[in-house]
Short mmCIF file of C-alpha atoms in Angstrom, two decimals:
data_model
loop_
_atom_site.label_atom_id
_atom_site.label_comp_id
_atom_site.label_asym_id
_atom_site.label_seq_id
_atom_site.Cartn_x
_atom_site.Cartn_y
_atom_site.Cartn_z
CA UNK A 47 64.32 130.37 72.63
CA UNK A 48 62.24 127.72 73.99
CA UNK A 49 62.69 127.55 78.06
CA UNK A 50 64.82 124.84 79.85
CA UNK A 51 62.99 122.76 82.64
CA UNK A 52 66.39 123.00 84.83
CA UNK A 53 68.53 125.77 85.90
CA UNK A 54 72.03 126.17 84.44
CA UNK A 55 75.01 125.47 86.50
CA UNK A 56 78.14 127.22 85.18
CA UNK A 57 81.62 125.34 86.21
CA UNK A 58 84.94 127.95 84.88
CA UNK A 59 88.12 125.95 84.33
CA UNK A 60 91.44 126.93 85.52
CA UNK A 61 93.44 129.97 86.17
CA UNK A 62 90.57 131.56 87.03
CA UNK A 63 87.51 131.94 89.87
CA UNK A 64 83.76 133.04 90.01
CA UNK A 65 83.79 137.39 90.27
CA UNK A 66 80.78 139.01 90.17
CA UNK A 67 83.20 142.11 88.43
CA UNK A 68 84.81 140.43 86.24
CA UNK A 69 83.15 137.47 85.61
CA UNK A 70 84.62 134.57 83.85
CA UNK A 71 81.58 134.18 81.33
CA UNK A 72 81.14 137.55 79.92
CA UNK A 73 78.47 138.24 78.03
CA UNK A 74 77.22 134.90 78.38
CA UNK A 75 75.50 134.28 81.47
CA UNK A 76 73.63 138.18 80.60
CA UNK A 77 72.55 136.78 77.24
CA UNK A 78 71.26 133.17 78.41
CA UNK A 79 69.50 135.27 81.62
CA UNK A 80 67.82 137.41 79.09
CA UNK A 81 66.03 134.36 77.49
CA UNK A 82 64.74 133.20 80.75
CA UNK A 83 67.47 130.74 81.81
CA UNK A 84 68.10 130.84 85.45
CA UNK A 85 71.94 130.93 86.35
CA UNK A 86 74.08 129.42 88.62
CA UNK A 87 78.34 129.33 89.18
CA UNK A 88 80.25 126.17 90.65
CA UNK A 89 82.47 129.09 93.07
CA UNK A 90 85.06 126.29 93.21
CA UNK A 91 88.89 126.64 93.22
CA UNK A 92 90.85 127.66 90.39
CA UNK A 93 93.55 125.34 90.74
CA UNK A 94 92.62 122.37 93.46
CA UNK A 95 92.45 118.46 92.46
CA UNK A 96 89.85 117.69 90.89
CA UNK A 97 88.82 115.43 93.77
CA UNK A 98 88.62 118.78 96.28
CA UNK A 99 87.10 121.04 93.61
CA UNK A 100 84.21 117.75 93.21
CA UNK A 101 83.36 118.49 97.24
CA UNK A 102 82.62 121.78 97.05
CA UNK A 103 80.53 121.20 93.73
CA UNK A 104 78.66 118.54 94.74
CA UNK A 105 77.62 121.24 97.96
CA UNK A 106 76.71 123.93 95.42
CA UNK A 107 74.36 121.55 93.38
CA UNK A 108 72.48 120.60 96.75
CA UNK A 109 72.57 124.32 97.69
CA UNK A 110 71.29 125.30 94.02
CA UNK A 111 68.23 122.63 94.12
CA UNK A 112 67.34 123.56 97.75
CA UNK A 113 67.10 127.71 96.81
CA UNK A 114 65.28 127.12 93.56
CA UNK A 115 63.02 123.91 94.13
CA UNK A 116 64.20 122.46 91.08
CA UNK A 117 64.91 118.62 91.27
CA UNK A 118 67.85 118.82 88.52
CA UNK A 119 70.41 121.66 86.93
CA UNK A 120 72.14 121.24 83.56
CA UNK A 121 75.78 121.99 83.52
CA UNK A 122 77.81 123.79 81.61
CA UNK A 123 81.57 123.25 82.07
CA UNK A 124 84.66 124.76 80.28
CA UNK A 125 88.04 123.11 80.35
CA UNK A 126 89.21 121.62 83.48
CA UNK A 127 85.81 122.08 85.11
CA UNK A 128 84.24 119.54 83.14
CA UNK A 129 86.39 116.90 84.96
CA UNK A 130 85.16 118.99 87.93
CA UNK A 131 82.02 118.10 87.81
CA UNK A 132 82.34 115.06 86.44
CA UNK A 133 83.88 113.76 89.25
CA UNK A 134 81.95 115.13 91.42
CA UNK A 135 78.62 113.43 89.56
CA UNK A 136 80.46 110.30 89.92
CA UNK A 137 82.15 109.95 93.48
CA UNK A 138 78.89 111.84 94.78
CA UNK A 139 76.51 110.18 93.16
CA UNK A 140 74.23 113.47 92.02
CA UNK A 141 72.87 111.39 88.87
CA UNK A 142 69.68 111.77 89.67
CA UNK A 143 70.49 115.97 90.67
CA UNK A 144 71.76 116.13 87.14
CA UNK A 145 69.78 116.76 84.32
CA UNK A 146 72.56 117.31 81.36
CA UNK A 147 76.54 118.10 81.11
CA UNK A 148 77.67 120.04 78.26
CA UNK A 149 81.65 120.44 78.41
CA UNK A 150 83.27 123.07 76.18
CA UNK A 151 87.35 122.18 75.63
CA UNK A 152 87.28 119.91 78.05
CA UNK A 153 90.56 117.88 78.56
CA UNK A 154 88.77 114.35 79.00
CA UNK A 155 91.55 112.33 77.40
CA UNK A 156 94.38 114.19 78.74
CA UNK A 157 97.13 115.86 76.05
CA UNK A 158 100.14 114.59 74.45
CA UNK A 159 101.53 118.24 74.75
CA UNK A 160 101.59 117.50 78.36
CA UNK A 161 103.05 114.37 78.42
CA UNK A 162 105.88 115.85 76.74
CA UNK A 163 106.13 118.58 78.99
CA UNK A 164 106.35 117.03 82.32
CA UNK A 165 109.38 114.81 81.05
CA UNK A 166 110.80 118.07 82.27
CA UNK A 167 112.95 117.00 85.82
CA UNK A 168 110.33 117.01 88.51
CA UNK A 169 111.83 119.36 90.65
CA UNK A 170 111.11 121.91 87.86
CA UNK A 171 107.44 120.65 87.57
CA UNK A 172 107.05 120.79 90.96
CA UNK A 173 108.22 124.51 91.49
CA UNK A 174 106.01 126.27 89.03
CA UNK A 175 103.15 124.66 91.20
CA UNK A 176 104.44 126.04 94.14
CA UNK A 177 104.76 129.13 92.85
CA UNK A 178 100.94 128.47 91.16
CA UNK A 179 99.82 127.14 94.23
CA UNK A 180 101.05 130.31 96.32
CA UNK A 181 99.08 132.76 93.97
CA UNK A 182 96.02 131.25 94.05
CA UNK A 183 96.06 130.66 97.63
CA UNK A 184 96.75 134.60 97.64
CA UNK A 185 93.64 135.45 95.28
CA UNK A 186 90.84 132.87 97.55
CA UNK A 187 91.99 129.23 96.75
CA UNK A 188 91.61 126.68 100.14
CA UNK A 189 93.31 123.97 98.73
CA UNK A 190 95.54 124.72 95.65
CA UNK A 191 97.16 121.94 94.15
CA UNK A 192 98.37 122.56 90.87
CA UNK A 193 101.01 119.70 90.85
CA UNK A 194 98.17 117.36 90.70
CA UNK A 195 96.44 119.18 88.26
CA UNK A 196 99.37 119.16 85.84
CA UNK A 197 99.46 115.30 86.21
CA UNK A 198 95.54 115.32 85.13
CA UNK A 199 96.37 116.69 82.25
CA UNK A 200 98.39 113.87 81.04
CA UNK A 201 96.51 111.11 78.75
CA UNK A 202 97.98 108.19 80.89
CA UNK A 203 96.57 110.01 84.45
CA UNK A 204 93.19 111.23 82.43
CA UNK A 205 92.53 107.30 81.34
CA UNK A 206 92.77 106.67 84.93
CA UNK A 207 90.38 109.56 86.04
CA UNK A 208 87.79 108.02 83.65
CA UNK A 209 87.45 104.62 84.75
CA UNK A 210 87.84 105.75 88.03
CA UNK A 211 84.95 108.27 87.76
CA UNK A 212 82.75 106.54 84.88
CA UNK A 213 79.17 108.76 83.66
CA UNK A 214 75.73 108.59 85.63
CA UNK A 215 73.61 106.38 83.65
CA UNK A 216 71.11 109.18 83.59
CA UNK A 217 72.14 112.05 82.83
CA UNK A 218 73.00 113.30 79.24
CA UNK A 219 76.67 114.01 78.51
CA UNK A 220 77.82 116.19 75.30
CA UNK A 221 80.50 117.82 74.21
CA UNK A 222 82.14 120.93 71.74
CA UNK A 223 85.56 121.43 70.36
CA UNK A 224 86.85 124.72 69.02
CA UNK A 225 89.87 125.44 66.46
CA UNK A 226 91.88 128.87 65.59
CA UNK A 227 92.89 129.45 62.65
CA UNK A 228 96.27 129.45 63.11
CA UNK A 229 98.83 129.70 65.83
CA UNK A 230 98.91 133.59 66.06
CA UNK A 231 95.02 133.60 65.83
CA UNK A 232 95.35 134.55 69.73
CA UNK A 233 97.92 137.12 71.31
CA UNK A 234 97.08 135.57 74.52
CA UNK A 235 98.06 131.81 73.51
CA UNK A 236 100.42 132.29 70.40
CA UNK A 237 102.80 130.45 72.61
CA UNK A 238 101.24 127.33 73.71
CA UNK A 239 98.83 127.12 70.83
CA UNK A 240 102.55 127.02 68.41
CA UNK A 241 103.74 124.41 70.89
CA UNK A 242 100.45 122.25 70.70
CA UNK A 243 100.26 122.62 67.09
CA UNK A 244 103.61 121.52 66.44
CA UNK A 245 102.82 118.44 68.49
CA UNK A 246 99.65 117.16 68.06
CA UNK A 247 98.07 119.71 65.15
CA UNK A 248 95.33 122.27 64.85
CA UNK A 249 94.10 123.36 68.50
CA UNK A 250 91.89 126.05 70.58
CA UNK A 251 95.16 127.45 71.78
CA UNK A 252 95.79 124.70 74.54
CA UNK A 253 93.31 121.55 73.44
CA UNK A 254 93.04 119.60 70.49
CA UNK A 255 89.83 118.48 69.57
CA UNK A 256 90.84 114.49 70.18
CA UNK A 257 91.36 115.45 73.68
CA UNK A 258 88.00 116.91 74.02
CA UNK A 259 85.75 114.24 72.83
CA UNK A 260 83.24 113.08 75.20
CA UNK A 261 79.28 111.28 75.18
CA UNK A 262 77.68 112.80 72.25
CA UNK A 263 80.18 115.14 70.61
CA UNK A 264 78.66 117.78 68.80
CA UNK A 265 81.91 118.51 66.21
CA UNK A 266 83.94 121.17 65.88
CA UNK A 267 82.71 124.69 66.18
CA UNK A 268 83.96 126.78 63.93
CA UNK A 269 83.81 131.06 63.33
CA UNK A 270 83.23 133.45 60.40
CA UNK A 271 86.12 135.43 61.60
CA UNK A 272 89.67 134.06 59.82
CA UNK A 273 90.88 134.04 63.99
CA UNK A 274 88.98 131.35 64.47
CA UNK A 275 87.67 130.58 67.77
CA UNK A 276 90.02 130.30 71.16
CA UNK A 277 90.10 128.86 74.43
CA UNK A 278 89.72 132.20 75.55
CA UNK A 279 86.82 133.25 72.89
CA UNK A 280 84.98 130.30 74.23
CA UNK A 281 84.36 131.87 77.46
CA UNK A 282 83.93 135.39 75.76
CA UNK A 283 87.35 137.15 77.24
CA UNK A 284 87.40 139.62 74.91
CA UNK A 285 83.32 140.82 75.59
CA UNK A 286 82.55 141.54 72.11
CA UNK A 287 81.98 139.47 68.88
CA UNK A 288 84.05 137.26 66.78
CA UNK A 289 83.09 139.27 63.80
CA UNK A 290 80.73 141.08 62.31
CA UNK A 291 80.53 138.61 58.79
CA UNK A 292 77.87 136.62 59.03
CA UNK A 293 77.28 132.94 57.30
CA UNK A 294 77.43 129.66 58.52
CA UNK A 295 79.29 129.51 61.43
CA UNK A 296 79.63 131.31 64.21
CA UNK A 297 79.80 135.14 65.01
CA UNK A 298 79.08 135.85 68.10
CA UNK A 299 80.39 133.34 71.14
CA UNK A 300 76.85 134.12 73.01
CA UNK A 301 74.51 132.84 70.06
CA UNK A 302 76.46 129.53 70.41
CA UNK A 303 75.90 129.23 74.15
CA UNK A 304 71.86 130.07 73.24
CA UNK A 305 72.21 127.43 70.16
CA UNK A 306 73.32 125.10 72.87
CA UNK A 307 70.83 125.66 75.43
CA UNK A 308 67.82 126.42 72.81
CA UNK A 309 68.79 122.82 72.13
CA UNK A 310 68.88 121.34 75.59
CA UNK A 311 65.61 122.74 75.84
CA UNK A 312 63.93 120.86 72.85
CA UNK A 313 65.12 117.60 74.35
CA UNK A 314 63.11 118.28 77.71
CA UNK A 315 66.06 119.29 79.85
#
């Protein structure tokens, strides 16, 4: 693999935080370390606004460029953290700390899912973030705020968040998709995936790969197993391979991340 110039900067999405034990990665960060990349995590909440969760980003990139020197990272953000850190590039101005932003299922243009959803009375809405907002709080979150987080999810409030937050001229923006097979390609999102798919078509379990188009998308990425590949898989859940068939696509969720960074690397980032 040939060596990146920048450190990486990994951003997790939501319903989840930055443990060393069980870390949100998996095998990733191991694999990418092994090759020489330097690694970094975004430690933000799990379910804050995007606006809060931009704060204590934008302090971890000046923290991560003080500690190693370097005078740019390259981010890697799945799912909600890609709006993360996009807003935080934006209403911080860290375009010139920012090298690259790869964002895998990130939902950039909201979901019509969603939309659907929250026509569901408010006070309903409102209660499962309480109750979200009250776990979270309970497992490290300072400022939960899932209510607001529910509402970024919708395509009218996500064509908001992009004109409001708009891309640093210099830095490089791509993005993946991923599909499943099928609905019951994932025991973990059967549920929503059926919901989503019955909506808006073939999904990742939660995201459709419309929603996740953004700056140079890089297609859909696609498995040798007949699961597919999940909004879960993406992030390696499971710790072990998609499959043990080789061919054209992908078997193992780390030799996409390397794929991804090998090529990061080639363009001088």
């Amino acid at each position: 693999m040939t060596m990146l110039k920048y450190p990486i900067f990994m951003v997790h999405g939501m319903g989840f935080r930055d443990h060393k034990i069980l870390n949100y990665w998996g095998r990733i960060p191991a694999v990418l370390e092994e090759n020489g990349c330097r690694i970094f995590y975004g430690n933000q909440d799990s379910t804050a606004s995007a606006e809060d969760n931009a704060e204590m980003l934008a302090g971890r990139v000046n923290e991560i460029l003080k500690e190693t020197g370097s005078p740019k990272i390259n981010v890697i953000a799945h799912s909600k953290g890609g709006l993360d850190i996009r807003c935080a590039i934006s209403k911080y101005n860290l375009g010139d700390k920012v090298a690259s932003v790869t964002t895998i299922s990130t939902p950039h243009h909201g979901s019509v899912t969603v939309d659907k959803l929250l026509k569901l009375p408010d006070v309903l809405v409102r209660l499962v973030a309480i109750c979200t907002d009250i776990a979270f709080r309970i497992l490290g979150d300072k400022k939960p705020d899932a209510y607001s987080v529910f509402k970024l999810f919708t395509t009218k409030e996500a064509e908001i968040f992009n004109e409001k937050y708009p891309d640093a001229k210099n830095v490089y923006y791509q993005s993946y998709a991923f599909v499943m097979s099928s609905p019951f390609s994932d025991i973990f999102l059967w549920f929503p995936s059926l919901v989503v798919w019955l909506i808006e078509g073939t999904n990742d379990g939660l995201l459709t790969p419309n929603s996740v188009k953004w700056g140079n998308f890089k297609g859909i990425i696609r498995s040798n197993s007949r699961r597919g590949i999940s909004h879960c898989d993406e992030v390696d859940m499971r710790r072990c391979r998609l499959t043990r068939k080789k061919g054209k696509n992908v078997s193992d969720i780390t030799d996409f991340y390397a794929g991804v960074v090998s090529e990061l690397a080639e363009m001088g980032y």
